[in-house]
Amino acid sequence: MSYLKVKPGKLFEVEIDSIASDKSISHRSAIFSLLSNKPSKVINYLEAEDTLNTLSIVEQLGATITRKGSVIIITPPKKIQEPANVLDCGNSGTAIRLFMGFLSSREGFFVLHGDKYLASRPMRRVADPLRKIGAHIDGRVKGNLAPISVRGAKLEGFDYKSPIASAQVKSAMILAALHADTPSVYSEPHLSRDHSERMLRGMGAEVIDDGKKIKIIPNIAPLEPLEITVPADPSSGFFFAVATAITPGAKIVLKNISLNPTRVEAYEVLKKMGAEIEFIEKESQYEPIGDIIVGHRELKAVSVEKNIAWLIDELPALSIAFACAKGKSTVKNAHELRVKESDRIASVVNNLEKCGIKTTEFEDGYTVDGGELQSAVIDSFGDHRIAMSFAIAGLKCGMHIEDIECIQTSFPNFVTLLEGITEVSYGD
C-alpha cells in the first residue's frame, strides 16, 4: 500500500499486547549473538524489514538460523565468513553502524549498503573514530556515505570522547573495543540509550559504566550466549500513547513494554504535559519490562531540551501532542533529527504547517503553537515515524498520508492496531 487515509477517531479504551517487538533490542540480539560460540535463544524477535535484514546479514556471516514459532536460535560460526555479496541493511542506521564496529576487527572484506534513504545518512561519525584505531573503512564522499567497505584489521584501544550523544556510535565503538589490543574508554556529552551496555554485561562482557565514562575490557574468550525475550518497543507504543493523550476520555494499557529509563523519556514529557501515565514494572533481566497505562487529560505546552538522546525517535509523535496542547512548545538541542531517515525537523515542520499549525524552524529544533489540526495530504518522506505520527494526528481531523511502505521497516501491524481505534483505508 502506498497511501493511508485515517478518519477522525472517537473515545476508546483498549489494552494492546501486540505492540511491535523492540527494534533496537532485536538488532542487537542478532549482532551480539556472533560474540558467543554457543547458540543464542531470542524470543519475540521483531519480524520487520529492517530487523529481518540484520538477521539475514548475520546468516551471511556464517551463522545458522533456526526458527521454532516465536523462538529464533542463532548458532554462531566458528569464524566469521567473508560474504560474496553486499550486506543489505535496508533502512537501518542502527544495523549499518553497529556492523561497522563489529566487522572492523574481523578478518575479511565486507561491503554494507542500504536503501536510498540510508545511502544519504552520515557514516563518518562512526568511520572516523574507527579509522583512528586502525580500522580500514571507506565509502562515498570520503567515507561518509554508503556503500561502506570494511576490511578487518587489528585495532588499538582508545580513549574517545564523542562529540554527540548517540547510542549507535557508542555501540559501534564498544563492539570494536571488545576486540582491541588494550582496554578502551568511551565518553559522550550526555548518556544515550544503554541497551548495548546492559545486554553485553548480561553476556559477561566487562563494560564498566561509572556514569561519566565507559571502560571496555577486550574479551579474550567468547561471551556467554543470549537468552532473551524481546519486549514490546516503547517507541512504537508511544504512537498509541499520543493517540490516547489527544483523544478526550480515552485510556490505553500497553503490555510488556521495555521500561528502560533511557527509553521512556517521551512518556515522561507527555506526563509533564498533563497526560496520565503510570509505569508498572513486572520483571527485569537484561531490561526492566512491564505495562504502561495512559489516560487522556488536557495537554499544556512544554519545552524539551534535556535528555534529547533518550527521546530522539519519539519527537515526531510528540510533536503531534504539541500541536494539540495549549500554548507554544519548544524543542532544542535536537540537531540529530536532521540526519535520521529524513530530516525530521523539516519533515515535522512542513507537515504541521500543512495541517494549519504554526511552527518556527531553527537549526537544532523548532517551536509548535498548539491549535486546531486540519486534514491534509502528508508526505512521509519515506520515514516510518513521520508516516505513523501523522496517521495518529488523523484521529483529530482525518489525514491522508502518502508513501507508507516505510511503516513495514519497524511496525508491520501498526495499521491493524490503528484500525482497532478508528476507521482507515489504504491502497496503491
Short mmCIF file of C-alpha atoms in Angstrom, two decimals:
data_model
loop_
_atom_site.label_atom_id
_atom_site.label_comp_id
_atom_site.label_asym_id
_atom_site.label_seq_id
_atom_site.Cartn_x
_atom_site.Cartn_y
_atom_site.Cartn_z
CA MET A 1 0.00 0.00 0.00
CA SER A 2 1.29 3.47 -0.85
CA TYR A 3 -1.24 5.69 0.94
CA LEU A 4 -3.21 5.62 4.17
CA LYS A 5 -6.36 7.58 4.97
CA VAL A 6 -7.32 7.97 8.62
CA LYS A 7 -10.76 9.16 9.72
CA PRO A 8 -11.31 11.14 12.93
CA GLY A 9 -11.48 8.84 15.93
CA LYS A 10 -13.85 8.56 18.87
CA LEU A 11 -13.41 7.69 22.53
CA PHE A 12 -11.66 4.36 23.06
CA GLU A 13 -10.48 2.26 25.99
CA VAL A 14 -8.27 -0.63 24.94
CA GLU A 15 -5.48 -2.94 26.06
CA ILE A 16 -2.78 -3.75 23.49
CA ASP A 17 -0.49 -6.72 23.91
CA SER A 18 0.75 -6.80 20.30
CA ILE A 19 2.90 -3.67 20.03
CA ALA A 20 5.84 -4.47 17.76
CA SER A 21 8.84 -6.03 19.49
CA ASP A 22 11.66 -3.63 20.32
CA LYS A 23 13.63 -2.75 17.21
CA SER A 24 16.83 -1.70 18.99
CA ILE A 25 17.00 -4.86 21.11
CA SER A 26 16.16 -7.09 18.14
CA HIS A 27 19.03 -5.67 16.05
CA ARG A 28 21.43 -6.09 18.96
CA SER A 29 20.26 -9.62 19.76
CA ALA A 30 21.15 -10.76 16.26
CA ILE A 31 24.51 -8.98 16.09
CA PHE A 32 25.62 -9.78 19.65
CA SER A 33 24.91 -13.48 19.14
CA LEU A 34 28.06 -13.50 16.97
CA LEU A 35 30.15 -12.67 20.06
CA SER A 36 29.47 -16.10 21.57
CA ASN A 37 30.50 -19.60 20.50
CA LYS A 38 27.22 -21.11 21.66
CA PRO A 39 23.66 -20.79 20.29
CA SER A 40 21.63 -17.78 21.44
CA LYS A 41 17.88 -18.01 22.04
CA VAL A 42 15.81 -14.97 21.09
CA ILE A 43 12.05 -14.90 21.71
CA ASN A 44 9.75 -12.34 20.04
CA TYR A 45 12.37 -11.07 17.60
CA LEU A 46 10.87 -8.23 15.56
CA GLU A 47 9.63 -9.54 12.22
CA ALA A 48 10.03 -6.25 10.32
CA GLU A 49 12.04 -5.42 7.20
CA ASP A 50 14.98 -3.76 8.94
CA THR A 51 15.47 -6.38 11.64
CA LEU A 52 15.00 -9.24 9.18
CA ASN A 53 17.75 -7.67 7.05
CA THR A 54 20.01 -7.73 10.10
CA LEU A 55 19.19 -11.39 10.71
CA SER A 56 19.98 -12.12 7.05
CA ILE A 57 23.37 -10.41 7.39
CA VAL A 58 24.17 -12.50 10.47
CA GLU A 59 23.34 -15.58 8.40
CA GLN A 60 25.55 -14.39 5.52
CA LEU A 61 28.39 -14.00 8.02
CA GLY A 62 28.12 -17.72 8.75
CA ALA A 63 25.52 -18.12 11.49
CA THR A 64 22.78 -20.73 11.31
CA ILE A 65 19.25 -19.51 11.99
CA THR A 66 16.61 -21.92 13.29
CA ARG A 67 13.00 -20.86 13.85
CA LYS A 68 10.56 -22.52 16.23
CA GLY A 69 7.41 -20.42 16.39
CA SER A 70 8.29 -17.18 18.16
CA VAL A 71 11.72 -18.53 19.10
CA ILE A 72 14.82 -17.95 16.99
CA ILE A 73 18.00 -19.93 17.68
CA ILE A 74 21.14 -18.24 16.31
CA THR A 75 24.15 -20.56 16.16
CA PRO A 76 27.31 -18.54 15.52
CA PRO A 77 30.02 -19.73 13.12
CA LYS A 78 33.45 -20.81 14.38
CA LYS A 79 34.83 -17.94 12.33
CA ILE A 80 33.09 -15.00 10.64
CA GLN A 81 32.74 -15.74 6.93
CA GLU A 82 33.61 -13.29 4.19
CA PRO A 83 30.35 -12.84 2.24
CA ALA A 84 30.23 -12.96 -1.56
CA ASN A 85 27.57 -10.25 -1.74
CA VAL A 86 26.89 -6.75 -0.44
CA LEU A 87 25.29 -6.80 3.02
CA ASP A 88 21.92 -5.04 2.76
CA CYS A 89 20.99 -3.04 5.87
CA GLY A 90 17.77 -1.72 4.30
CA ASN A 91 16.69 1.49 6.05
CA SER A 92 18.52 0.86 9.32
CA GLY A 93 21.18 3.23 10.63
CA THR A 94 21.49 1.00 13.70
CA ALA A 95 22.41 -2.02 11.61
CA ILE A 96 24.97 -0.40 9.33
CA ARG A 97 26.74 1.47 12.13
CA LEU A 98 26.86 -1.46 14.56
CA PHE A 99 28.12 -3.79 11.84
CA MET A 100 30.84 -1.24 11.01
CA GLY A 101 32.10 -1.54 14.58
CA PHE A 102 31.72 -5.30 14.77
CA LEU A 103 33.35 -6.09 11.41
CA SER A 104 36.23 -3.64 11.76
CA SER A 105 38.27 -6.24 13.69
CA ARG A 106 37.16 -9.31 11.73
CA GLU A 107 39.30 -10.94 9.07
CA GLY A 108 37.77 -10.37 5.65
CA PHE A 109 36.29 -7.78 3.32
CA PHE A 110 32.73 -6.57 3.81
CA VAL A 111 30.50 -4.05 2.00
CA LEU A 112 27.50 -2.55 3.82
CA HIS A 113 24.74 -0.77 1.92
CA GLY A 114 21.03 0.07 2.21
CA ASP A 115 18.14 1.83 0.55
CA LYS A 116 18.26 5.32 -0.96
CA TYR A 117 17.43 6.93 2.38
CA LEU A 118 20.16 5.10 4.29
CA ALA A 119 22.61 5.91 1.49
CA SER A 120 22.20 9.62 2.30
CA ARG A 121 22.87 9.35 6.04
CA PRO A 122 26.29 10.27 7.55
CA MET A 123 28.67 7.44 8.44
CA ARG A 124 31.89 9.33 9.30
CA ARG A 125 30.66 9.74 12.88
CA VAL A 126 31.48 6.03 13.21
CA ALA A 127 34.06 5.60 10.46
CA ASP A 128 36.43 8.38 11.60
CA PRO A 129 36.98 7.17 15.21
CA LEU A 130 37.28 3.59 13.96
CA ARG A 131 39.92 4.61 11.39
CA LYS A 132 41.93 6.32 14.14
CA ILE A 133 42.30 2.99 15.97
CA GLY A 134 43.36 1.04 12.87
CA ALA A 135 40.16 0.12 11.03
CA HIS A 136 40.17 0.10 7.22
CA ILE A 137 36.88 1.75 6.24
CA ASP A 138 35.92 3.62 3.09
CA GLY A 139 32.83 4.80 1.25
CA ARG A 140 31.41 7.53 -0.93
CA VAL A 141 32.22 11.19 -0.19
CA LYS A 142 35.46 10.48 1.68
CA GLY A 143 33.97 7.58 3.58
CA ASN A 144 30.85 9.39 4.75
CA LEU A 145 28.14 7.70 2.68
CA ALA A 146 27.18 4.11 1.88
CA PRO A 147 28.09 1.81 0.36
CA ILE A 148 30.67 1.42 3.12
CA SER A 149 33.55 -1.03 2.75
CA VAL A 150 35.22 -2.60 5.78
CA ARG A 151 38.41 -4.66 5.71
CA GLY A 152 39.06 -6.19 9.10
CA ALA A 153 42.23 -5.12 10.88
CA LYS A 154 44.00 -5.24 14.23
CA LEU A 155 42.55 -2.48 16.41
CA GLU A 156 44.13 -0.39 19.16
CA GLY A 157 42.49 0.52 22.44
CA PHE A 158 41.21 4.08 22.64
CA ASP A 159 40.10 6.93 24.86
CA TYR A 160 37.40 8.53 22.73
CA LYS A 161 35.21 11.49 23.63
CA SER A 162 32.29 11.52 21.22
CA PRO A 163 31.07 15.00 20.21
CA ILE A 164 27.50 13.67 20.07
CA ALA A 165 25.32 11.52 22.32
CA SER A 166 24.49 8.58 20.06
CA ALA A 167 23.69 5.01 21.03
CA GLN A 168 24.69 3.90 17.53
CA VAL A 169 28.15 5.47 17.68
CA LYS A 170 28.65 4.23 21.24
CA SER A 171 27.59 0.67 20.39
CA ALA A 172 29.85 0.54 17.32
CA MET A 173 32.84 1.68 19.36
CA ILE A 174 32.10 -0.78 22.19
CA LEU A 175 31.92 -3.64 19.69
CA ALA A 176 35.28 -2.57 18.25
CA ALA A 177 36.77 -2.21 21.73
CA LEU A 178 35.84 -5.77 22.67
CA HIS A 179 38.39 -6.95 20.08
CA ALA A 180 41.02 -4.23 20.54
CA ASP A 181 44.52 -4.99 21.87
CA THR A 182 44.18 -2.95 25.09
CA PRO A 183 41.31 -1.59 27.24
CA SER A 184 39.32 1.36 25.91
CA VAL A 185 37.38 4.29 27.36
CA TYR A 186 34.35 5.90 25.75
CA SER A 187 32.52 9.04 26.84
CA GLU A 188 29.76 11.21 25.37
CA PRO A 189 28.21 14.60 26.22
CA HIS A 190 25.09 13.01 27.69
CA LEU A 191 24.10 9.41 28.35
CA SER A 192 22.48 7.90 25.27
CA ARG A 193 20.29 4.81 25.29
CA ASP A 194 22.11 1.97 27.01
CA HIS A 195 20.76 -1.29 25.58
CA SER A 196 24.21 -2.38 24.36
CA GLU A 197 25.87 -1.97 27.74
CA ARG A 198 23.08 -3.82 29.55
CA MET A 199 22.97 -6.71 27.11
CA LEU A 200 26.74 -7.13 26.80
CA ARG A 201 27.17 -7.13 30.58
CA GLY A 202 24.47 -9.79 30.73
CA MET A 203 26.61 -11.87 28.33
CA GLY A 204 29.65 -11.47 30.58
CA ALA A 205 31.48 -8.61 28.85
CA GLU A 206 33.42 -6.17 31.02
CA VAL A 207 31.68 -2.95 30.04
CA ILE A 208 32.06 -0.76 33.12
CA ASP A 209 29.97 2.41 33.33
CA ASP A 210 30.70 4.87 36.15
CA GLY A 211 28.09 7.36 34.99
CA LYS A 212 30.61 9.54 33.16
CA LYS A 213 32.78 7.14 31.16
CA ILE A 214 32.51 3.59 29.92
CA LYS A 215 35.56 1.34 30.22
CA ILE A 216 35.66 -1.67 27.91
CA ILE A 217 37.98 -4.61 28.58
CA PRO A 218 38.73 -6.75 25.50
CA ASN A 219 37.15 -10.17 25.78
CA ILE A 220 39.71 -12.96 25.42
CA ALA A 221 37.14 -15.77 25.46
CA PRO A 222 33.78 -15.80 23.66
CA LEU A 223 30.87 -14.28 25.58
CA GLU A 224 28.00 -16.28 27.02
CA PRO A 225 25.05 -16.71 24.64
CA LEU A 226 21.93 -14.62 24.88
CA GLU A 227 18.67 -16.00 26.19
CA ILE A 228 16.34 -13.06 25.82
CA THR A 229 12.68 -12.28 25.32
CA VAL A 230 12.48 -9.07 23.31
CA PRO A 231 9.97 -6.73 24.99
CA ALA A 232 7.50 -4.54 23.14
CA ASP A 233 9.03 -1.38 21.75
CA PRO A 234 8.27 1.76 23.82
CA SER A 235 8.94 3.91 20.74
CA SER A 236 6.27 2.02 18.80
CA GLY A 237 3.89 2.06 21.76
CA PHE A 238 4.34 5.82 22.03
CA PHE A 239 2.24 6.44 18.90
CA PHE A 240 -0.74 4.97 20.73
CA ALA A 241 0.16 6.82 23.93
CA VAL A 242 -0.12 10.07 21.96
CA ALA A 243 -3.36 8.84 20.35
CA THR A 244 -4.76 8.42 23.86
CA ALA A 245 -3.43 11.73 25.14
CA ILE A 246 -5.15 13.70 22.34
CA THR A 247 -8.49 11.83 22.48
CA PRO A 248 -10.88 13.06 25.23
CA GLY A 249 -11.89 10.26 27.61
CA ALA A 250 -9.51 7.69 26.07
CA LYS A 251 -7.45 5.17 28.04
CA ILE A 252 -4.94 2.55 26.93
CA VAL A 253 -2.81 -0.16 28.51
CA LEU A 254 0.40 -1.03 26.63
CA LYS A 255 1.53 -4.50 27.69
CA ASN A 256 5.02 -5.94 28.17
CA ILE A 257 6.94 -2.81 27.19
CA SER A 258 10.61 -2.08 27.88
CA LEU A 259 10.73 0.33 30.83
CA ASN A 260 14.42 1.14 30.42
CA PRO A 261 14.73 4.73 31.75
CA THR A 262 16.60 5.77 28.60
CA ARG A 263 13.63 4.62 26.51
CA VAL A 264 10.60 6.10 28.29
CA GLU A 265 11.64 9.76 28.45
CA ALA A 266 8.99 10.71 25.87
CA TYR A 267 6.32 9.27 28.17
CA GLU A 268 7.73 11.43 30.97
CA VAL A 269 7.39 14.51 28.75
CA LEU A 270 3.82 13.54 27.87
CA LYS A 271 3.15 13.19 31.61
CA LYS A 272 4.64 16.64 32.19
CA MET A 273 2.22 17.97 29.56
CA GLY A 274 -0.68 16.67 31.65
CA ALA A 275 -1.42 13.15 30.42
CA GLU A 276 -1.98 10.41 33.00
CA ILE A 277 0.96 8.00 32.78
CA GLU A 278 1.65 5.01 35.04
CA PHE A 279 4.53 2.51 34.78
CA ILE A 280 4.09 -0.97 36.25
CA GLU A 281 7.33 -3.00 36.28
CA LYS A 282 6.87 -6.77 36.17
CA GLU A 283 10.31 -8.24 35.50
CA SER A 284 13.94 -7.34 34.84
CA GLN A 285 16.66 -9.45 33.23
CA TYR A 286 18.58 -7.55 30.58
CA GLU A 287 15.90 -4.83 30.67
CA PRO A 288 13.10 -3.77 33.05
CA ILE A 289 9.78 -4.80 31.47
CA GLY A 290 6.18 -4.02 32.35
CA ASP A 291 2.99 -2.19 31.39
CA ILE A 292 2.34 1.46 30.65
CA ILE A 293 -1.11 2.90 31.36
CA VAL A 294 -2.03 6.15 29.60
CA GLY A 295 -5.11 8.28 30.16
CA HIS A 296 -6.27 11.48 28.48
CA ARG A 297 -6.13 14.89 30.10
CA GLU A 298 -5.97 18.34 28.59
CA LEU A 299 -2.40 18.96 27.43
CA LYS A 300 -0.27 22.03 28.03
CA ALA A 301 2.82 23.20 26.16
CA VAL A 302 6.29 22.11 27.23
CA SER A 303 9.95 22.83 26.49
CA VAL A 304 12.09 19.84 25.52
CA GLU A 305 15.84 20.43 25.60
CA LYS A 306 17.30 17.85 28.00
CA ASN A 307 17.88 14.10 27.58
CA ILE A 308 17.27 14.54 23.85
CA ALA A 309 19.16 11.32 23.06
CA TRP A 310 16.57 9.44 25.15
CA LEU A 311 13.58 10.60 23.08
CA ILE A 312 15.03 11.47 19.68
CA ASP A 313 12.95 8.82 17.91
CA GLU A 314 9.71 9.85 19.61
CA LEU A 315 9.91 13.58 18.81
CA PRO A 316 7.80 13.35 15.62
CA ALA A 317 4.93 11.73 17.56
CA LEU A 318 5.47 14.06 20.49
CA SER A 319 5.08 16.96 18.03
CA ILE A 320 1.51 15.83 17.37
CA ALA A 321 0.85 16.20 21.10
CA PHE A 322 2.44 19.67 20.93
CA ALA A 323 0.03 20.61 18.12
CA CYS A 324 -2.93 19.63 20.34
CA ALA A 325 -1.63 21.31 23.50
CA LYS A 326 -2.42 24.73 24.90
CA GLY A 327 0.47 27.13 24.30
CA LYS A 328 3.80 27.06 22.44
CA SER A 329 6.07 24.03 22.79
CA THR A 330 9.79 24.17 22.02
CA VAL A 331 12.37 21.56 21.02
CA LYS A 332 16.08 22.45 21.33
CA ASN A 333 19.42 20.60 21.11
CA ALA A 334 17.92 18.14 18.62
CA HIS A 335 20.19 18.57 15.60
CA GLU A 336 20.35 14.76 15.34
CA LEU A 337 16.83 14.92 13.90
CA ARG A 338 18.41 16.32 10.73
CA VAL A 339 20.18 13.04 9.95
CA LYS A 340 17.51 10.44 10.64
CA GLU A 341 15.53 8.54 7.97
CA SER A 342 14.51 12.01 6.81
CA ASP A 343 15.39 15.49 8.00
CA ARG A 344 12.82 15.14 10.75
CA ILE A 345 12.89 18.78 11.76
CA ALA A 346 11.93 19.82 8.23
CA SER A 347 9.52 16.88 7.82
CA VAL A 348 7.64 17.66 11.05
CA VAL A 349 7.52 21.42 10.49
CA ASN A 350 6.46 21.22 6.84
CA ASN A 351 3.68 18.72 7.52
CA LEU A 352 2.38 20.55 10.61
CA GLU A 353 2.17 23.73 8.54
CA LYS A 354 0.06 21.81 6.01
CA CYS A 355 -2.23 20.94 8.92
CA GLY A 356 -2.71 24.60 9.83
CA ILE A 357 -0.35 24.58 12.82
CA LYS A 358 2.04 27.50 13.22
CA THR A 359 5.68 26.49 13.66
CA THR A 360 9.14 28.04 13.71
CA GLU A 361 12.12 26.04 12.47
CA PHE A 362 15.70 26.55 13.59
CA GLU A 363 18.89 24.57 13.12
CA ASP A 364 18.60 22.32 16.17
CA GLY A 365 14.86 22.32 16.79
CA TYR A 366 11.53 24.05 16.32
CA THR A 367 8.52 25.52 18.05
CA VAL A 368 4.91 24.39 17.72
CA ASP A 369 1.96 26.63 18.56
CA GLY A 370 -0.87 24.43 19.79
CA GLY A 371 -4.05 24.88 17.77
CA GLU A 372 -6.67 23.09 15.71
CA LEU A 373 -5.25 20.37 13.46
CA GLN A 374 -6.68 20.38 9.93
CA SER A 375 -6.88 17.50 7.48
CA ALA A 376 -4.11 17.48 4.86
CA VAL A 377 -2.19 15.31 2.41
CA ILE A 378 1.05 14.38 4.17
CA ASP A 379 4.38 13.42 2.63
CA SER A 380 6.14 10.81 4.76
CA PHE A 381 9.48 11.45 3.02
CA GLY A 382 9.97 7.68 3.24
CA ASP A 383 10.25 7.98 7.03
CA HIS A 384 8.24 5.47 9.06
CA ARG A 385 8.00 7.72 12.14
CA ILE A 386 6.69 10.67 10.12
CA ALA A 387 4.09 8.43 8.45
CA MET A 388 2.86 6.95 11.74
CA SER A 389 2.91 10.25 13.65
CA PHE A 390 0.64 11.96 11.15
CA ALA A 391 -1.60 8.90 10.98
CA ILE A 392 -2.15 9.47 14.72
CA ALA A 393 -2.83 13.16 14.02
CA GLY A 394 -5.63 11.93 11.77
CA LEU A 395 -7.59 10.91 14.87
CA LYS A 396 -8.30 14.60 15.43
CA CYS A 397 -9.22 15.72 11.92
CA GLY A 398 -8.73 12.99 9.34
CA MET A 399 -5.49 12.65 7.36
CA HIS A 400 -4.12 11.32 4.06
CA ILE A 401 -0.53 10.05 4.28
CA GLU A 402 1.49 9.28 1.15
CA ASP A 403 4.34 6.74 0.83
CA ILE A 404 3.58 4.48 3.78
CA GLU A 405 5.52 1.38 2.71
CA CYS A 406 8.20 2.61 5.12
CA ILE A 407 6.00 1.60 8.07
CA GLN A 408 6.91 -2.02 7.34
CA THR A 409 10.52 -1.32 8.35
CA SER A 410 9.66 -1.10 12.05
CA PHE A 411 5.98 -1.67 12.89
CA PRO A 412 4.26 -4.07 10.46
CA ASN A 413 1.00 -4.30 12.44
CA PHE A 414 0.66 -0.55 13.07
CA VAL A 415 -2.25 -0.12 10.64
CA THR A 416 -4.03 -3.16 12.07
CA LEU A 417 -3.80 -1.72 15.59
CA LEU A 418 -4.91 1.69 14.32
CA GLU A 419 -7.99 0.04 12.81
CA GLY A 420 -8.90 -1.02 16.35
CA ILE A 421 -9.49 2.60 17.41
CA THR A 422 -10.62 4.34 14.21
CA GLU A 423 -11.61 3.79 10.58
CA VAL A 424 -8.83 3.67 7.99
CA SER A 425 -8.47 2.93 4.28
CA TYR A 426 -5.39 2.31 2.21
CA GLY A 427 -4.24 1.31 -1.26
CA ASP A 428 -1.76 1.83 -4.07
#
